[in-house]
Short mmCIF file of C-alpha atoms and ligand atoms in Angstrom, two decimals:
data_model
loop_
_atom_site.label_atom_id
_atom_site.label_comp_id
_atom_site.label_asym_id
_atom_site.label_seq_id
_atom_site.Cartn_x
_atom_site.Cartn_y
_atom_site.Cartn_z
CA UNK A 286 0.13 -0.21 -0.13
CA UNK A 287 1.35 3.62 -0.72
CA UNK A 288 1.97 6.01 2.00
CA UNK A 289 -0.74 8.14 0.71
CA UNK A 290 -3.24 5.13 0.83
CA UNK A 291 -2.71 4.27 4.38
CA UNK A 292 -2.74 7.76 5.44
CA UNK A 293 -6.68 8.54 3.91
CA UNK A 294 -7.29 4.88 5.60
CA UNK A 295 -6.35 6.47 8.92
CA UNK A 296 -8.21 9.65 8.65
CA UNK A 297 -11.48 8.25 6.87
CA UNK A 298 -10.91 6.13 10.06
CA UNK A 299 -10.50 8.61 11.75
CA UNK A 300 -13.27 10.66 10.31
CA UNK A 301 -15.61 7.71 11.63
CA UNK A 302 -14.67 8.43 15.25
CA UNK A 303 -16.53 9.51 17.23
CA UNK A 304 -15.56 8.89 20.72
CA UNK A 305 -12.50 9.51 22.85
CA UNK A 306 -12.27 5.83 23.62
CA UNK A 307 -13.06 5.31 18.90
CA UNK A 308 -10.25 7.90 18.60
CA UNK A 309 -7.58 6.44 20.57
CA UNK A 310 -8.63 2.63 18.92
CA UNK A 311 -7.17 4.53 15.76
CA UNK A 312 -4.35 5.54 16.79
CA UNK A 313 -3.31 2.59 18.37
CA UNK A 314 -3.75 0.54 15.03
CA UNK A 315 -1.80 3.44 13.74
CA UNK A 316 1.03 4.25 16.39
CA UNK A 317 0.99 1.90 18.73
CA UNK A 318 3.41 -0.77 18.98
CA UNK A 319 2.42 -3.04 16.49
CA UNK A 320 1.29 0.22 15.14
CA UNK A 321 0.60 0.58 10.08
CA UNK A 322 2.91 3.43 10.99
CA UNK A 323 5.26 1.83 13.65
CA UNK A 324 5.95 -1.27 11.25
CA UNK A 325 6.44 1.22 8.40
CA UNK A 326 9.60 3.37 10.09
CA UNK A 327 10.65 -0.08 11.74
CA UNK A 328 11.04 -1.71 8.31
CA UNK A 329 13.56 1.11 7.14
CA UNK A 330 15.82 -0.83 9.29
CA UNK A 331 16.17 -3.30 6.80
CA UNK A 332 16.53 -1.09 3.49
CA UNK A 333 19.49 -0.34 1.73
CA UNK A 334 21.06 3.40 2.66
CA UNK A 335 20.01 4.89 -0.25
CA UNK A 336 16.57 4.00 0.02
CA UNK A 337 16.50 4.76 3.15
CA UNK A 338 17.10 8.25 2.29
CA UNK A 339 14.27 8.20 -0.58
CA UNK A 340 11.69 6.78 2.14
CA UNK A 341 12.43 7.82 5.55
CA UNK A 342 10.43 11.60 4.55
CA UNK A 343 7.27 9.92 3.35
CA UNK A 344 7.08 7.88 6.78
CA UNK A 345 7.69 10.81 9.02
CA UNK A 346 5.81 13.16 6.86
CA UNK A 347 3.10 10.18 7.08
CA UNK A 348 4.35 10.32 10.76
CA UNK A 349 3.34 14.25 12.04
CA UNK A 350 0.99 14.74 9.79
CA UNK A 351 -1.86 11.30 11.21
CA UNK A 352 -0.25 12.48 15.14
CA UNK A 353 -1.37 16.12 14.45
CA UNK A 354 -4.57 15.02 13.24
CA UNK A 355 -5.20 12.97 15.91
CA UNK A 356 -4.46 15.04 18.91
CA UNK A 357 -6.34 17.56 16.59
CA UNK A 358 -9.58 14.64 16.48
CA UNK A 359 -8.75 14.87 20.61
CA UNK A 360 -9.59 18.86 21.21
CA UNK A 361 -12.55 18.85 19.37
CA UNK A 362 -13.98 16.17 20.78
CA UNK A 363 -12.90 17.32 24.30
CA UNK A 364 -14.53 20.55 23.27
CA UNK A 365 -17.58 19.01 22.38
CA UNK A 366 -18.22 17.27 26.12
CA UNK A 367 -17.41 20.07 27.56
CA UNK A 368 -20.21 22.44 26.00
CA UNK A 369 -23.15 19.99 26.20
CA UNK A 370 -22.21 19.08 29.91
CA UNK A 371 -22.37 23.44 30.33
CA UNK A 372 -25.53 23.52 28.36
CA UNK A 373 -27.34 20.03 30.45
CA UNK A 374 -26.01 22.18 33.55
CA UNK A 375 -27.25 25.97 32.93
CA UNK A 376 -29.55 27.32 35.56
CA UNK A 377 -31.84 29.21 34.36
CA UNK A 378 -31.07 32.21 36.52
CA UNK A 379 -34.32 33.76 36.05
CA UNK A 380 -37.12 31.80 37.32
CA UNK A 381 -37.87 32.87 40.22
CA UNK A 382 -36.50 31.38 43.71
CA UNK A 383 -39.14 29.17 45.53
CA UNK A 384 -40.39 31.57 48.21
CA UNK A 385 -38.99 30.60 51.18
CA UNK A 386 -40.47 32.19 54.44
CA UNK A 387 -37.38 34.12 56.35
CA UNK A 388 -37.59 32.10 60.83
CA UNK A 389 -36.86 33.80 62.94
CA UNK A 390 -33.98 34.80 66.09
CA UNK A 391 -35.06 32.75 69.23
CA UNK A 392 -35.22 35.15 72.35
CA UNK A 393 -32.63 33.63 74.26
CA UNK A 394 -30.40 33.68 71.60
CA UNK A 395 -30.52 37.10 71.37
CA UNK A 396 -30.39 38.08 74.44
CA UNK A 397 -27.03 36.18 74.89
CA UNK A 398 -26.32 38.44 71.57
CA UNK A 399 -27.02 41.55 73.34
CA UNK A 400 -24.89 40.61 76.60
CA UNK A 401 -22.17 39.02 74.23
CA UNK A 402 -22.25 42.70 73.05
CA UNK A 403 -22.88 44.60 76.69
CA UNK A 404 -19.86 42.69 77.63
CA UNK A 405 -17.55 42.88 74.97
CA UNK A 406 -17.76 46.65 74.96
CA UNK A 407 -16.72 46.53 78.98
CA UNK A 408 -12.95 44.00 76.79
CA UNK A 409 -15.12 40.17 79.14
CA UNK A 410 -14.17 37.45 76.27
CA UNK A 411 -16.64 34.50 75.32
CA UNK A 412 -15.52 31.33 77.30
CA UNK A 413 -17.20 27.71 77.06
CA UNK A 414 -17.75 24.97 79.25
CA UNK A 415 -19.21 21.43 78.50
CA UNK A 416 -22.81 20.91 79.28
CA UNK A 417 -22.02 17.33 80.74
CA UNK A 418 -19.13 17.94 83.63
CA UNK A 419 -17.42 16.07 85.92
CA UNK A 420 -18.32 16.18 89.48
CA UNK A 421 -15.17 17.72 90.30
CA UNK A 422 -15.81 20.91 87.96
CA UNK A 423 -19.49 21.79 89.18
CA UNK A 424 -19.02 20.98 92.71
CA UNK A 425 -16.15 20.15 94.49
CA UNK A 426 -13.58 22.85 92.77
CA UNK A 427 -16.16 25.28 93.22
CA UNK A 428 -16.02 24.58 96.86
CA UNK A 429 -18.83 22.71 97.30
CA UNK A 430 -17.57 19.04 98.77
CA UNK A 431 -18.93 16.13 99.07
CA UNK A 432 -21.92 16.10 101.40
CA UNK A 433 -22.22 19.73 101.77
CA UNK A 434 -25.87 20.85 102.23
CA UNK A 435 -25.48 23.34 98.79
CA UNK A 436 -25.25 20.00 96.17
CA UNK A 437 -29.27 19.24 97.48
CA UNK A 438 -30.16 22.97 96.68
CA UNK A 439 -29.34 22.36 92.87
CA UNK A 440 -31.40 18.53 92.25
CA UNK A 441 -28.91 17.74 89.63
CA UNK A 442 -29.58 15.10 86.60
CA UNK A 443 -26.20 12.58 87.76
CA UNK A 444 -24.92 10.25 85.25
CA UNK A 445 -24.53 6.44 85.69
CA UNK A 446 -21.27 6.13 87.60
CA UNK A 447 -18.04 5.37 85.43
CA UNK A 448 -15.88 2.28 86.38
CA UNK A 449 -13.37 4.23 88.86
CA UNK A 450 -16.62 5.41 90.97
CA UNK A 451 -16.85 8.69 89.54
CA UNK A 452 -20.38 10.26 88.27
CA UNK A 453 -20.57 13.06 85.29
CA UNK A 454 -23.54 15.76 85.57
CA UNK A 455 -25.47 17.70 83.49
CA UNK A 456 -24.13 21.02 84.30
CA UNK A 457 -26.25 22.53 86.96
CA UNK A 458 -24.91 25.96 86.05
CA UNK A 459 -22.06 28.41 84.12
CA UNK A 460 -19.69 28.36 87.25
CA UNK A 461 -17.60 25.67 86.21
CA UNK A 462 -16.65 27.47 83.54
CA UNK A 463 -15.10 29.82 86.10
CA UNK A 464 -12.48 26.53 87.00
CA UNK A 465 -11.66 25.83 84.02
CA UNK A 466 -11.25 29.48 82.41
CA UNK A 467 -9.05 29.99 85.46
CA UNK A 468 -7.02 26.68 85.02
CA UNK A 469 -6.82 27.33 81.37
CA UNK A 470 -5.44 30.92 80.90
CA UNK A 471 -3.23 33.47 83.10
CA UNK A 472 -4.89 36.55 85.10
CA UNK A 473 -5.66 38.99 84.89
CA UNK A 474 -8.77 36.97 83.00
CA UNK A 475 -12.79 39.02 82.05
CA UNK A 476 -14.50 36.51 80.83
CA UNK A 477 -18.92 35.35 80.72
CA UNK A 478 -20.10 32.04 79.51
CA UNK A 479 -23.10 32.20 78.74
CA UNK A 480 -24.94 28.35 77.80
CA UNK A 481 -27.50 25.65 78.99
CA UNK A 482 -27.81 24.49 82.09
CA UNK A 483 -29.88 22.28 84.29
CA UNK A 484 -31.48 21.05 86.58
CA UNK A 485 -34.34 18.27 88.33
CA UNK A 486 -36.98 20.88 88.58
CA UNK A 487 -40.33 21.99 86.19
CA UNK A 488 -43.05 24.51 86.50
CA UNK A 489 -44.31 28.49 85.21
CA UNK A 490 -40.88 29.75 86.09
CA UNK A 491 -38.70 26.72 85.51
CA UNK A 492 -37.94 23.97 83.24
CA UNK A 493 -35.32 21.19 83.08
CA UNK A 494 -33.30 23.17 81.14
CA UNK A 495 -32.14 26.24 81.46
CA UNK A 496 -29.61 29.25 80.66
CA UNK A 497 -27.28 31.61 82.57
CA UNK A 498 -24.40 33.25 82.11
CA UNK A 499 -21.61 33.73 84.35
CA UNK A 500 -19.33 36.34 84.80
CA UNK A 501 -15.41 36.64 86.41
CA UNK A 502 -12.88 38.75 86.30
CA UNK A 503 -9.60 38.08 88.21
CA UNK A 504 -6.85 40.15 88.34
CA UNK A 505 -4.88 42.34 91.22
CA UNK A 506 -7.09 44.41 93.57
CA UNK A 507 -10.31 43.69 92.46
CA UNK A 508 -12.47 44.47 95.05
CA UNK A 509 -16.34 45.10 95.52
CA UNK A 510 -17.00 48.31 94.15
CA UNK A 511 -15.73 47.30 90.34
CA UNK A 512 -18.22 44.08 90.37
CA UNK A 513 -21.21 46.78 91.72
CA UNK A 514 -20.46 49.61 88.85
CA UNK A 515 -20.14 46.22 86.26
CA UNK A 516 -23.60 44.84 86.87
CA UNK A 517 -24.80 48.71 86.51
CA UNK A 518 -23.11 49.72 84.11
CA UNK A 519 -24.51 46.28 82.21
CA UNK A 520 -27.87 46.28 83.72
CA UNK A 521 -28.04 50.63 82.19
CA UNK A 522 -27.73 49.35 79.10
CA UNK A 523 -29.61 46.01 78.75
CA UNK A 524 -32.62 47.67 79.57
CA UNK A 525 -32.09 51.08 78.14
CA UNK A 526 -32.56 53.17 80.92
CA UNK A 527 -29.94 55.06 82.82
CA UNK A 528 -32.23 55.99 86.30
CA UNK A 529 -31.67 52.15 87.60
CA UNK A 530 -30.78 51.21 90.78
CA UNK A 531 -29.25 47.86 92.37
CA UNK A 532 -29.45 46.83 95.79
CA UNK A 533 -26.80 44.08 96.66
CA UNK A 534 -28.24 42.04 99.70
CA UNK A 535 -25.53 39.50 102.46
CA UNK A 536 -25.73 36.27 101.02
CA UNK A 537 -24.56 32.69 100.76
CA UNK A 538 -22.49 30.93 97.90
CA UNK A 539 -19.98 28.53 98.19
CA UNK A 540 -17.80 30.06 95.61
CA UNK A 541 -17.80 33.74 96.83
CA UNK A 542 -16.97 35.29 99.94
CA UNK A 543 -18.83 38.00 100.54
CA UNK A 544 -22.08 37.22 98.61
CA UNK A 545 -24.52 39.20 97.62
CA UNK A 546 -27.78 38.73 95.58
CA UNK A 547 -28.51 41.48 93.45
CA UNK A 548 -31.85 43.49 92.92
CA UNK A 549 -33.20 45.53 90.98
CA UNK A 550 -35.08 48.40 91.22
CA UNK A 551 -38.13 48.62 89.37
CA UNK A 552 -42.02 49.49 89.01
CA UNK A 553 -45.43 47.43 88.51
CA UNK A 554 -47.49 50.20 86.11
CA UNK A 555 -50.60 48.91 84.73
CA UNK A 556 -49.07 45.39 85.01
CA UNK A 557 -46.54 45.91 82.96
CA UNK A 558 -42.78 45.36 84.97
CA UNK A 559 -40.80 48.66 83.98
CA UNK A 560 -37.37 48.70 85.35
CA UNK A 561 -36.09 51.82 87.40
CA UNK A 562 -36.72 54.07 90.47
CA UNK A 563 -36.87 52.47 93.88
CA UNK A 564 -41.23 51.28 94.07
CA UNK A 565 -40.24 47.63 93.85
CA UNK A 566 -37.55 45.18 94.04
CA UNK A 567 -36.65 42.10 91.49
CA UNK A 568 -34.11 39.99 91.64
CA UNK A 569 -31.52 39.65 88.80
CA UNK A 570 -28.56 37.38 89.79
CA UNK A 571 -26.57 36.25 92.64
CA UNK A 572 -22.42 37.23 92.83
CA UNK A 573 -19.58 37.66 94.91
CA UNK A 574 -16.20 37.69 95.63
CA UNK A 575 -14.66 34.54 94.19
CA UNK A 576 -13.48 32.71 97.66
CA UNK A 577 -10.34 32.69 98.13
CA UNK A 578 -10.20 28.64 98.23
CA UNK A 579 -11.75 28.13 94.45
CA UNK A 580 -8.13 30.63 93.29
CA UNK A 581 -6.14 28.38 94.99
CA UNK A 582 -8.56 25.56 93.21
CA UNK A 583 -7.13 26.26 90.25
CA UNK A 584 -3.45 26.83 90.95
CA UNK A 585 -3.09 30.77 91.09
CA UNK A 586 -2.05 32.40 94.61
CA UNK A 587 -4.49 33.61 96.68
CA UNK A 588 -2.44 36.67 97.45
CA UNK A 589 -1.83 38.19 94.71
CA UNK A 590 -4.94 37.17 92.47
CA UNK A 591 -9.04 38.06 93.99
CA UNK A 592 -11.86 39.24 91.30
CA UNK A 593 -15.68 39.15 91.52
CA UNK A 594 -18.34 36.30 89.82
CA UNK A 595 -22.07 37.40 89.56
CA UNK A 596 -24.37 34.25 87.70
CA UNK A 597 -27.62 34.77 85.91
CA UNK A 598 -30.66 34.00 84.37
CA UNK A 599 -30.87 34.49 81.07
CA UNK A 600 -34.51 33.08 80.40
CA UNK A 601 -35.54 35.47 83.52
CA UNK A 602 -33.49 38.83 82.01
CA UNK A 603 -35.64 37.38 78.16
CA UNK A 604 -38.90 37.26 80.00
CA UNK A 605 -37.53 40.31 81.71
CA UNK A 606 -36.78 42.33 79.27
CA UNK A 607 -38.95 41.63 75.95
CA UNK A 608 -42.01 40.24 78.72
CA UNK A 609 -42.89 36.49 78.19
CA UNK A 610 -45.25 35.28 81.33
CA UNK A 611 -44.31 31.32 80.54
CA UNK A 612 -41.04 29.30 80.56
CA UNK A 613 -41.89 26.88 79.13
CA UNK A 614 -42.99 28.47 75.52
CA UNK A 615 -39.58 29.57 75.26
CA UNK A 616 -38.87 25.40 74.68
CA UNK A 617 -42.33 24.68 73.09
CA UNK A 618 -40.52 25.60 69.17
CA UNK A 619 -44.33 26.37 68.80
CA UNK A 620 -44.11 28.41 65.18
CA UNK A 621 -46.81 31.02 66.35
CA UNK A 622 -45.10 31.73 69.48
CA UNK A 623 -41.60 32.06 67.44
CA UNK A 624 -42.86 34.55 64.79
CA UNK A 625 -44.63 36.61 67.83
CA UNK A 626 -41.43 36.55 70.51
CA UNK A 627 -38.38 35.79 67.82
CA UNK A 628 -36.11 38.29 66.37
CA UNK A 629 -35.49 39.20 62.59
CA UNK A 630 -32.17 37.52 61.91
CA UNK A 631 -30.18 40.70 60.56
CA UNK A 632 -31.43 42.43 63.49
CA UNK A 633 -28.00 42.39 65.33
CA UNK A 634 -27.63 44.36 68.60
CA UNK A 635 -25.26 46.63 68.59
CA UNK A 636 -24.71 48.98 71.65
CA UNK A 637 -25.01 52.13 69.39
CA UNK A 638 -28.50 51.11 67.55
CA UNK A 639 -29.72 49.68 70.64
CA UNK A 640 -28.82 46.29 71.83
CA UNK A 641 -32.68 46.18 72.32
CA UNK A 642 -33.40 46.94 68.83
N1 DAH B 200 -23.80 29.71 90.20
C1 DAH B 200 -25.11 30.33 91.25
C2 DAH B 200 -26.33 29.40 90.92
O1 DAH B 200 -26.42 29.04 89.69
C3 DAH B 200 -24.93 31.25 90.89
C4 DAH B 200 -23.78 32.26 90.81
C5 DAH B 200 -24.20 33.48 92.12
C6 DAH B 200 -22.68 31.95 90.55
C7 DAH B 200 -23.04 33.36 92.48
C8 DAH B 200 -21.79 33.02 91.08
C9 DAH B 200 -21.41 33.63 92.17
O2 DAH B 200 -20.85 33.92 90.27
O3 DAH B 200 -21.18 34.97 91.70
O4 DAH B 200 -27.31 29.24 91.94
#
């Protein structure tokens, strides 16, 4: 067969090849190990010098032409495949989206964001801890040893004892985050720790799961005055009233000394609560100076470091500020309630726009 005839045959086969696999088969048949062109190239070795000089350029030209045509066909098929895919995957951007009703931000999430915003402005970071907590972090390290009567006040959910006899608990308050923070960070410390807590209790004002925010400041020369100023600043920003009176009543918590319970002055006009004035008082949180033993339990020297702490129910803050009366409705996931009391997702609280936006 002449090289011209062979070329015609290969290019015809190539023209018929409609897939990358078919093109590859043509390539192997022509240029593969025992392909027709490869055979021709091999035959050059058996020719005498004159014949080879005449024939070699013909064969080489044939090989180059066929290789180039095969490459071109491969590229064309690739482009066609890409175009077909692009056409199949086209999205019609002009189609109207299926309308999705926007959800709302739960009042508790909203209040947590408000708290973070207010305390961030005062230089507090947000800390976290686990909800399934060791007995030691939840009680012992907080100066509530086993058999201490204060444990009975907490209606604790205990997990089954582990092999070593240790029982994990669902944390009954956010105070164990104080311990975790003091053990993992060097003072000065300024944190708040909002989160879920659990107690075996249920009525209109108690649910087995509820929310607290813990506050902790550890530094040198911290005193009760710092605590009072911080709480006053927080309550003013949170309720958006300047005329706020706080009343600190002596109290007892094992992890603070002295301990106080803090009431905010308020009035009830026509059945609705108004924060401000001193006509009536509403307890909002527990607080105190961190007990030296708690500081020592975390490996810090209580002669060098002091601080204050506070713990506050978030659900209660939300009820007071936004006027809900039954705590249980918070956790019913009733869409009508959520639509009524929830917040728009883009309604992010900022101090400048008002945290109660
Ligand atoms: N952990 C306490 C509770 O759940 C609240 C509390 C009181 C936290 C005083 C504190 C504090 O940090 O200083 O009842």
